[in-house]
XYZ file of C-alpha atoms in Angstrom:
472
model
C 26.026 -22.861 -52.520
C 22.224 -23.108 -52.431
C 22.311 -24.049 -48.750
C 24.544 -21.071 -47.961
C 22.175 -18.767 -49.834
C 19.139 -19.880 -47.817
C 21.129 -19.661 -44.599
C 22.131 -16.065 -45.355
C 18.564 -15.255 -46.358
C 17.249 -16.654 -43.057
C 19.729 -14.622 -41.047
C 18.822 -11.497 -43.014
C 15.103 -12.032 -42.386
C 15.688 -12.542 -38.649
C 17.708 -9.330 -38.471
C 15.070 -7.444 -40.465
C 12.257 -8.738 -38.279
C 14.208 -7.913 -35.146
C 14.921 -4.411 -36.439
C 11.286 -4.021 -37.461
C 10.018 -4.935 -33.980
C 12.553 -2.710 -32.258
C 11.945 0.206 -34.601
C 8.295 0.278 -33.559
C 9.368 1.516 -30.132
C 9.534 5.310 -30.251
C 12.583 7.052 -28.858
C 12.081 9.062 -25.706
C 14.231 12.142 -25.177
C 16.529 11.715 -22.197
C 15.795 7.981 -21.898
C 17.283 4.802 -23.401
C 15.222 1.639 -23.875
C 16.613 -1.270 -21.809
C 13.751 -3.806 -21.811
C 10.379 -4.179 -23.514
C 7.683 -6.535 -24.669
C 5.459 -5.491 -27.565
C 3.448 -8.754 -27.412
C 3.792 -9.404 -31.139
C 3.955 -13.182 -30.818
C 1.266 -15.783 -30.220
C 2.095 -16.806 -26.645
C 3.603 -15.369 -23.488
C 7.370 -14.938 -23.786
C 8.626 -17.031 -20.870
C 12.091 -15.506 -21.162
C 10.477 -12.254 -19.975
C 7.446 -13.282 -17.900
C 6.164 -16.143 -15.837
C 2.789 -16.951 -14.326
C 1.742 -16.757 -10.729
C -0.757 -19.487 -10.015
C -3.346 -20.144 -7.309
C -4.695 -18.072 -4.422
C -1.428 -17.037 -2.780
C -1.682 -19.735 -0.111
C 1.718 -21.067 -1.170
C 3.147 -17.790 0.130
C 1.107 -17.894 3.330
C -1.326 -15.297 1.944
C -5.111 -15.353 1.999
C -6.394 -14.271 -1.396
C -2.938 -12.901 -2.274
C -2.983 -10.870 0.955
C -6.074 -8.901 -0.086
C -8.880 -11.483 0.269
C -9.171 -11.591 -3.526
C -11.850 -13.937 -4.856
C -10.120 -15.452 -7.915
C -7.791 -18.343 -8.698
C -4.930 -17.267 -10.951
C -4.434 -19.671 -13.853
C -2.110 -19.678 -16.917
C -5.144 -20.533 -19.065
C -6.465 -17.012 -18.451
C -3.399 -15.388 -20.041
C -2.899 -15.202 -23.798
C -1.052 -13.178 -26.454
C -2.961 -12.419 -29.633
C -3.392 -9.645 -32.180
C -0.450 -7.747 -30.654
C -1.829 -7.703 -27.097
C -1.292 -9.465 -23.818
C -4.805 -10.449 -22.722
C -5.646 -11.291 -19.121
C -9.191 -12.580 -18.815
C -11.308 -13.023 -15.687
C -13.931 -15.751 -15.989
C -16.889 -17.023 -14.015
C -15.710 -20.550 -13.303
C -14.979 -22.604 -10.230
C -11.425 -23.697 -9.581
C -9.891 -25.019 -6.385
C -12.827 -23.750 -4.352
C -12.814 -20.249 -5.876
C -15.760 -18.931 -7.917
C -13.624 -17.025 -10.429
C -10.418 -17.441 -12.400
C -8.073 -14.798 -13.773
C -4.405 -14.216 -14.586
C -1.283 -12.727 -13.068
C 2.174 -12.494 -14.639
C 5.472 -11.055 -13.453
C 9.081 -10.689 -14.560
C 10.063 -13.335 -12.025
C 9.846 -17.126 -12.320
C 7.464 -19.181 -10.235
C 10.388 -20.284 -8.053
C 11.551 -16.703 -7.463
C 14.355 -16.251 -10.005
C 14.430 -12.794 -11.631
C 13.774 -12.597 -15.372
C 14.000 -8.805 -15.343
C 14.473 -6.271 -12.567
C 15.360 -2.629 -12.485
C 16.510 -0.099 -9.933
C 15.266 3.278 -11.187
C 14.075 4.171 -14.651
C 10.883 4.921 -16.525
C 8.492 1.963 -16.466
C 5.426 2.282 -18.699
C 2.618 0.256 -20.240
C -0.264 0.963 -22.598
C -3.445 -0.783 -21.481
C -7.177 -1.037 -21.935
C -8.933 -1.982 -18.696
C -12.349 -3.475 -17.936
C -15.054 -1.693 -15.990
C -17.537 -3.239 -13.572
C -18.125 -3.780 -9.863
C -15.354 -5.668 -8.099
C -12.894 -5.600 -11.022
C -9.354 -4.660 -9.986
C -6.680 -4.410 -12.711
C -3.150 -3.489 -11.636
C 0.298 -2.660 -13.043
C 2.854 -2.600 -10.240
C 6.292 -3.500 -8.879
C 7.730 -5.385 -5.914
C 11.191 -5.833 -4.433
C 13.110 -8.672 -6.085
C 14.996 -9.835 -3.007
C 13.209 -8.233 -0.022
C 16.497 -6.718 1.124
C 14.832 -4.838 3.972
C 12.353 -7.517 5.046
C 8.914 -8.766 4.122
C 6.139 -6.502 2.882
C 5.969 -3.560 3.225
C 9.528 -3.083 4.517
C 11.054 -3.678 1.074
C 8.494 -1.475 -0.661
C 5.824 -1.641 -3.350
C 5.249 0.723 -6.271
C 1.718 0.710 -7.671
C 2.065 2.292 -11.097
C -1.654 1.944 -11.798
C -4.620 0.441 -9.977
C -8.243 0.833 -10.964
C -11.600 0.175 -9.388
C -13.733 -1.019 -12.268
C -16.887 0.583 -10.894
C -15.159 3.998 -11.142
C -13.942 3.928 -14.760
C -13.165 7.640 -14.980
C -10.144 7.444 -12.649
C -7.054 5.440 -11.727
C -4.894 5.399 -8.626
C -1.259 5.027 -7.654
C 0.620 4.301 -4.434
C 3.852 3.438 -2.700
C 3.863 1.227 0.404
C 6.487 1.417 3.143
C 6.834 1.830 6.925
C 6.808 -0.939 9.508
C 5.510 -4.527 9.386
C 1.792 -5.066 8.953
C -0.441 -3.701 10.421
C 1.748 -0.615 10.909
C 2.356 -0.154 7.192
C 2.106 3.271 5.590
C 1.252 4.277 2.061
C 1.161 7.425 -0.054
C -1.383 7.552 -2.854
C -3.104 9.827 -5.330
C -5.698 9.718 -8.121
C -5.815 10.694 -11.785
C -9.195 11.643 -13.238
C -9.608 11.292 -16.990
C -10.855 14.169 -19.144
C -14.529 14.120 -20.067
C -15.242 11.426 -22.640
C -12.309 9.199 -21.648
C -12.069 6.314 -19.205
C -10.079 3.184 -18.399
C -11.595 1.178 -21.268
C -9.580 3.139 -23.821
C -5.882 2.541 -24.312
C -3.830 4.816 -22.064
C -0.160 4.845 -21.160
C 0.556 4.535 -17.426
C 4.087 5.234 -16.236
C 6.394 5.982 -13.346
C 9.712 7.742 -13.461
C 11.678 6.401 -10.523
C 14.933 8.064 -9.544
C 16.920 8.135 -6.294
C 14.748 9.966 -3.783
C 11.731 10.628 -6.023
C 8.915 8.758 -7.791
C 6.661 10.481 -10.357
C 3.426 9.133 -11.863
C 2.052 9.840 -15.341
C -1.028 9.055 -17.406
C -0.579 9.704 -21.125
C 2.568 11.687 -20.236
C 0.611 13.946 -17.859
C 2.463 14.198 -14.549
C -0.165 14.022 -11.819
C 1.711 13.090 -8.640
C 5.211 12.802 -7.196
C 6.670 12.069 -3.786
C 10.018 11.888 -2.041
C 8.624 11.058 1.395
C 8.966 7.497 2.688
C 10.857 5.403 5.225
C 11.092 1.799 6.353
C 12.169 0.028 9.541
C 11.590 -3.218 11.464
C 9.658 -3.139 14.725
C 12.700 -3.627 16.930
C 14.773 -0.854 15.301
C 15.338 2.583 16.792
C 15.757 4.314 13.429
C 14.725 3.643 9.825
C 17.077 2.178 7.234
C 19.153 4.857 5.475
C 17.194 6.902 2.938
C 16.139 6.296 0.178
C 15.420 2.752 1.423
C 13.419 0.798 0.449
C 13.366 2.442 -2.994
C 17.016 1.846 -3.834
C 16.966 -1.874 -4.696
C 15.931 -3.939 -7.748
C 12.180 -4.316 -8.345
C 10.309 -6.592 -10.745
C 7.095 -5.919 -12.701
C 3.633 -7.446 -12.255
C 0.385 -7.327 -14.243
C -2.825 -8.855 -12.948
C -6.601 -8.671 -12.958
C -8.135 -9.356 -9.534
C -11.757 -9.883 -8.563
C -13.157 -8.646 -5.256
C -10.924 -8.212 -2.228
C -10.207 -5.361 0.138
C -9.327 -2.710 -2.446
C -12.951 -1.906 -3.225
C -14.589 -3.190 -0.056
C -15.233 -6.747 -1.266
C -17.546 -5.761 -4.113
C -18.119 -8.483 -6.706
C -19.391 -8.429 -10.282
C -22.743 -9.905 -11.246
C -22.402 -13.315 -12.836
C -23.794 -12.107 -16.152
C -21.048 -9.457 -16.446
C -18.283 -12.005 -17.030
C -15.862 -12.335 -18.730
C -13.637 -9.266 -18.266
C -10.496 -8.537 -20.253
C -7.415 -6.485 -19.473
C -5.419 -5.800 -22.663
C -1.792 -4.681 -22.655
C -0.295 -3.260 -25.848
C 3.260 -2.976 -24.549
C 5.466 -2.746 -21.462
C 8.685 -0.721 -21.764
C 11.494 0.159 -19.403
C 13.968 2.982 -20.006
C 17.020 4.171 -18.128
C 17.985 7.815 -17.843
C 20.570 8.671 -20.490
C 22.497 11.072 -18.263
C 22.454 8.706 -15.266
C 21.129 9.374 -11.787
C 22.004 11.575 -8.851
C 22.590 9.147 -6.004
C 23.545 11.874 -3.524
C 20.104 12.341 -2.010
C 19.021 12.959 1.570
C 15.745 12.392 3.324
C 13.521 15.439 2.755
C 12.897 17.367 5.916
C 9.139 17.760 6.317
C 7.732 21.188 6.889
C 7.544 21.470 10.655
C 5.147 23.530 12.716
C 7.620 24.511 15.430
C 5.229 27.048 16.967
C 2.626 24.340 17.500
C 5.252 21.988 18.952
C 6.309 24.589 21.500
C 2.685 25.245 22.349
C 1.961 21.563 22.921
C 5.282 20.674 24.566
C 5.206 19.164 28.067
C 7.943 19.273 30.702
C 8.478 15.543 31.162
C 8.453 14.803 27.416
C 5.319 12.644 27.662
C 2.316 14.208 25.962
C 0.004 11.952 27.971
C -1.128 14.173 30.827
C -2.443 11.496 33.196
C -0.305 8.369 33.125
C -2.160 6.817 36.092
C -5.677 7.223 34.633
C -6.854 9.209 37.648
C -9.084 11.323 35.397
C -10.704 8.418 33.519
C -14.449 9.004 33.299
C -17.509 8.064 31.300
C -19.326 11.310 32.059
C -18.112 13.026 28.890
C -19.755 10.378 26.768
C -23.045 10.519 28.635
C -23.336 14.303 28.402
C -21.456 14.842 25.121
C -19.190 17.306 26.905
C -15.722 15.785 26.613
C -13.138 18.445 27.430
C -10.643 18.024 24.593
C -8.120 20.361 26.196
C -8.068 18.818 29.661
C -5.805 15.826 29.057
C -8.431 13.659 30.759
C -8.974 10.036 29.841
C -12.408 9.033 28.593
C -13.773 5.499 28.631
C -16.487 4.886 26.046
C -18.793 1.900 25.602
C -20.808 2.760 22.507
C -24.342 1.400 22.519
C -24.715 2.444 18.857
C -22.228 -0.337 18.075
C -23.618 -2.753 20.697
C -20.682 -2.256 23.059
C -20.963 -2.588 26.820
C -18.106 -2.591 29.333
C -16.947 -1.344 32.716
C -13.583 0.235 33.448
C -11.523 0.906 36.539
C -8.226 2.641 37.264
C -6.168 0.622 39.723
C -2.476 0.501 40.598
C -1.489 2.738 37.694
C -3.375 0.649 35.107
C -6.787 0.924 33.501
C -8.683 -2.363 33.496
C -11.521 -2.921 31.039
C -14.048 -5.730 31.515
C -15.960 -6.424 28.306
C -19.641 -7.180 28.961
C -20.801 -6.938 25.340
C -18.064 -6.988 22.699
C -20.104 -5.062 20.127
C -19.765 -5.272 16.356
C -16.793 -2.916 15.796
C -13.347 -2.534 17.377
C -14.403 0.958 18.468
C -17.479 -0.399 20.282
C -15.347 0.006 23.420
C -12.716 2.743 23.607
C -10.253 4.342 25.984
C -9.056 7.705 24.678
C -7.225 10.923 25.466
C -6.788 14.172 23.498
C -3.363 15.729 22.979
C -1.615 18.205 20.699
C 0.300 16.809 17.684
C 2.458 19.119 15.537
C 2.867 18.821 11.768
C 6.173 17.440 10.500
C 7.319 15.844 13.750
C 7.791 12.164 14.455
C 6.178 10.573 17.496
C 6.537 7.287 19.361
C 3.455 5.743 20.955
C 4.364 3.297 23.725
C 2.329 1.351 26.285
C 2.165 -1.836 28.326
C -0.850 -4.108 27.925
C -2.213 -7.567 28.708
C -5.505 -9.456 28.461
C -7.286 -12.319 30.216
C -6.724 -14.403 27.076
C -4.820 -13.872 23.842
C -6.499 -11.217 21.713
C -5.756 -8.151 19.567
C -6.654 -4.531 20.142
C -6.500 -1.558 17.783
C -4.513 1.590 18.564
C -4.452 4.742 16.463
C -4.004 8.480 16.718
C -6.238 10.681 14.611
C -8.449 13.737 14.561
C -10.474 16.052 12.393
C -9.313 17.524 9.089
C -10.964 19.115 6.056
C -12.309 15.736 4.950
C -13.714 14.733 8.336
C -12.081 12.081 10.550
C -8.425 11.487 9.706
C -6.025 8.803 10.916
C -2.643 10.385 11.610
C -0.820 7.201 12.581
C -1.058 3.741 11.112
C -3.640 1.584 12.823
C -1.621 -0.660 15.114
C -3.136 -4.004 16.124
C -0.860 -5.785 18.624
C -1.673 -9.208 20.015
C -1.954 -9.201 23.799
C -1.172 -12.179 26.022
C -1.882 -12.822 29.698
C 1.390 -11.141 30.704
C 2.189 -7.447 30.385
C 4.247 -6.650 27.312
C 5.599 -3.326 26.077
C 4.408 -2.206 22.642
C 5.886 0.662 20.663
C 5.429 2.165 17.214
C 6.139 5.471 15.495
C 4.570 7.790 12.967
C 5.263 11.155 11.365
C 2.500 13.746 11.479
C 1.874 14.535 7.816
C -1.405 16.407 8.401
C -1.755 19.924 9.737
C -1.099 20.386 13.444
C -3.987 19.356 15.651
C -4.268 20.642 19.242
C -7.069 18.139 19.899
C -5.745 14.939 18.315
C -7.151 11.754 19.781
C -5.241 8.674 20.945
C -7.593 5.686 20.911
C -7.305 2.214 22.404
C -10.118 0.311 20.673
C -10.893 -2.966 22.449
C -14.307 -3.988 21.137
C -15.257 -6.935 18.939
C -13.664 -9.427 21.345
C -14.494 -10.549 24.878
C -11.270 -10.965 26.935
C -10.728 -8.157 29.439
C -7.837 -5.752 28.795
C -5.404 -3.888 31.070
C -3.325 -0.922 29.871
C -0.631 1.067 31.688
C 2.481 3.224 31.209
C 1.127 5.047 28.154
C 3.633 7.454 26.586
C 3.600 9.651 23.516
C 6.967 11.310 22.840
C 8.660 13.102 19.949
C 11.797 11.903 18.155
C 13.879 13.128 15.245
C 15.110 10.906 12.411
């Protein structure tokens, strides 16, 4: 009888504690809680999270793909006083000068602990400030259904640059394989007197065909525009790919890397702490509308008609008969002529000679310079807002090397890149390269197609350049 009494008492206490923990989570109108961690224990709940360890080399990544400067270690992750704490320390480990922590709702061997397709995903966090500190709350595809990054997508719910504590950023990544990836991003600026060091709730509401971002329930950005496709495909995967598959959740605190131009903290500034009060996931009570179609971008049809060419190729001189260096020397490039211009920029230590021969333009690099744009071949052409373009060309080099190709121009903020920067690897045999982009900026009658071939010495030959429009 006594044993039964204590057994019943134990069960009652467990139920009461469970109810107590659950009851702390506020209800949210229109949403039902499906997963959460309030971090009320004294260690990481390994039924919900697991660690990622190391530098990313086990995945073939250098510094987790971003040249980050830390080694991720379980010892830098703790749960105490109702918070998940990720701490970055000044200590050497496996050749890295810093250690920090990264956790995700996926096991180390890639088995999902929790994933979701759609919903409201939110976390309350206090973030550290300082040069080179990069806290993040984000999501990745659980099974890479559409291919490796970025084809299967990435949702950055919150990223912060610690040296700019009055703002946070968001993003989605999509498009074609690196380096032709695309992303859409925005920024939230805190009201006067607030910054990332205070506790704030960061959230996304992800539904079929739309993603919305919030800080403290303030909607500050939304988008429905994305696409994804492999290099050898003619059309993207059906919309809303890649944002129609299960994603898992990540939390980490990085040091250095590409996100803030390789800045690093001073040694005396360590340690840094990222504190997480809770992570919660809700599903929409009324369900989702799965009948969505790709949004048709606003198209500048008048500009398209104005720029249109008879043969469909917006490149006016496919044989490079107009290629000249005179425009550079006199600063009088005629942006409306359709002429090719060959530039070797002494400001960036570039020196080269070019020649049009047999329908190709051959570039001999004399001084490679210190930037890819130290040596350029370029042409101006009209690009209309809302239309999709394919850039295609044949190229080779005297030895294996990469070049950089992009199409950009001037906008209200200065120089703008309209296409992704494409960096194909050339071999000693001609190969056809092709990639696409959608013009999301305002129409530009003087957009600039650049072949940047500096920063390396092998000579380059380019021919059969085409820029054409497509619909998808």
